[in-house]
XYZ file of C-alpha atoms in Angstrom:
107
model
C 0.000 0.000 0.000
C 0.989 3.653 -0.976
C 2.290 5.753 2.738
C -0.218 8.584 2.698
C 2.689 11.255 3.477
C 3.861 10.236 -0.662
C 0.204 10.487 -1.948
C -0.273 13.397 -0.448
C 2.386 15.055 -2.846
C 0.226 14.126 -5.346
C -2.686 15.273 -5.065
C -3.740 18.316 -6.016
C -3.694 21.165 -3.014
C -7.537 21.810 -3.015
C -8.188 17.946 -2.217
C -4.925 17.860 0.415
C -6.560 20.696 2.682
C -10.219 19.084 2.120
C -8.344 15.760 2.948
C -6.655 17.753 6.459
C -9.553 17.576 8.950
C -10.237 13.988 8.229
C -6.474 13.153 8.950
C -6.586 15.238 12.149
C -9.267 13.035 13.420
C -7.247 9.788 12.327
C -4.453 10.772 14.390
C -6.039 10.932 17.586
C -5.995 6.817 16.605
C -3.173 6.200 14.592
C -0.209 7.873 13.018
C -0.716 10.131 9.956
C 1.421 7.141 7.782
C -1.401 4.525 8.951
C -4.624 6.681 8.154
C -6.472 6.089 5.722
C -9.550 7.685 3.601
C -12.098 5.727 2.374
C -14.816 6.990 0.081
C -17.784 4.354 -1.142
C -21.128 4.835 -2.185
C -23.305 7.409 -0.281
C -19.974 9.167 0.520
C -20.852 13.002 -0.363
C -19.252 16.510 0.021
C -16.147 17.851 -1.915
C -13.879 15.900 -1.449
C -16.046 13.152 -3.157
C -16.480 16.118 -6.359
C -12.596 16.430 -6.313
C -12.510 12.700 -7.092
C -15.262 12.927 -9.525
C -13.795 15.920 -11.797
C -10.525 14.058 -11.652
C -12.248 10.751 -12.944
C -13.823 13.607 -15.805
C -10.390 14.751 -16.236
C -9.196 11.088 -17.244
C -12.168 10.550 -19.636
C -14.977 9.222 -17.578
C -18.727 10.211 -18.062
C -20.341 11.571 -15.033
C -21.479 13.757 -12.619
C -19.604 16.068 -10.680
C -22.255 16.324 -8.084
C -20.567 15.342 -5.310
C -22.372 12.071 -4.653
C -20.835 8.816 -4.592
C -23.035 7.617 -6.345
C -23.233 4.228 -9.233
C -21.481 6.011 -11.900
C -18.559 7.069 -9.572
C -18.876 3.682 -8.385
C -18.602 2.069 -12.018
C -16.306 4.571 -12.760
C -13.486 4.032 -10.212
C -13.832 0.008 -10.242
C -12.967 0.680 -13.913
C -9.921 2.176 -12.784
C -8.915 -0.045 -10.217
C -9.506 -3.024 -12.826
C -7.591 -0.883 -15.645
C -4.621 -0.384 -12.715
C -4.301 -3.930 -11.546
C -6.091 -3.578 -8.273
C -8.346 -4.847 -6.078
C -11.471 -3.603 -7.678
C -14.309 -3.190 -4.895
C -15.471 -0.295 -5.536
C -13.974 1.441 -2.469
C -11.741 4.773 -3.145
C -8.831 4.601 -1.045
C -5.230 5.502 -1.151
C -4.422 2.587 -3.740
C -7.324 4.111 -5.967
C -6.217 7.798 -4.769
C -2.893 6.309 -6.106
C -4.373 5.535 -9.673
C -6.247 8.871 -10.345
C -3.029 10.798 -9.113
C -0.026 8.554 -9.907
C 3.238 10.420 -9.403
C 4.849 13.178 -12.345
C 7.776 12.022 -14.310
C 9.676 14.232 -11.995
C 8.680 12.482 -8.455
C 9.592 9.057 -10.129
């Protein structure tokens, strides 16, 4: 699995400080390497659109409503198939992983 502190220089900035309160309240249980964010169906809010536009970005037809809805659904366990991984359906920091692999430069 990817460490979260690597994904994180990834992603874009507007989904790393959407992403910050959520890791806060991880680390009150584990360290910031160990959290992890999970998205899956009925997930909403921005975070869940920042996925969604990205998905849009790569060529997928959908929504950017903020709903984690069936077509995000179909969507990223099209991507997780396409990538090789386990493909449930779940948006985590393997899928996070796909949709944001690293620049030529962070190689």
């Amino acid at each position: 699995m990817i460490e979260l502190v690597e994904l994180l220089a990834r992603l874009p900035p507007e989904l790393v400080k959407l992403l910050g309160p959520i890791l806060e309240r991880h680390d009150a249980r584990k360290t910031r390497q160990n959290a992890q964010v999970v998205l899956r169906s009925g997930t909403r809010g921005p975070i869940v659109q920042c996925v969604q536009e990205r998905l849009v970005e790569l060529g997928d037809t959908l929504d950017t409503d903020g709903i984690y809805g069936r077509a995000t659904q179909a969507a990223i366990i099209r991507r997780q198939s396409e990538a090789g991984i386990r493909a449930d359906g779940l948006c985590g920091p393997d899928t996070f992983a796909v949709l944001w692999p690293p620049s030529p430069s962070q190689d």
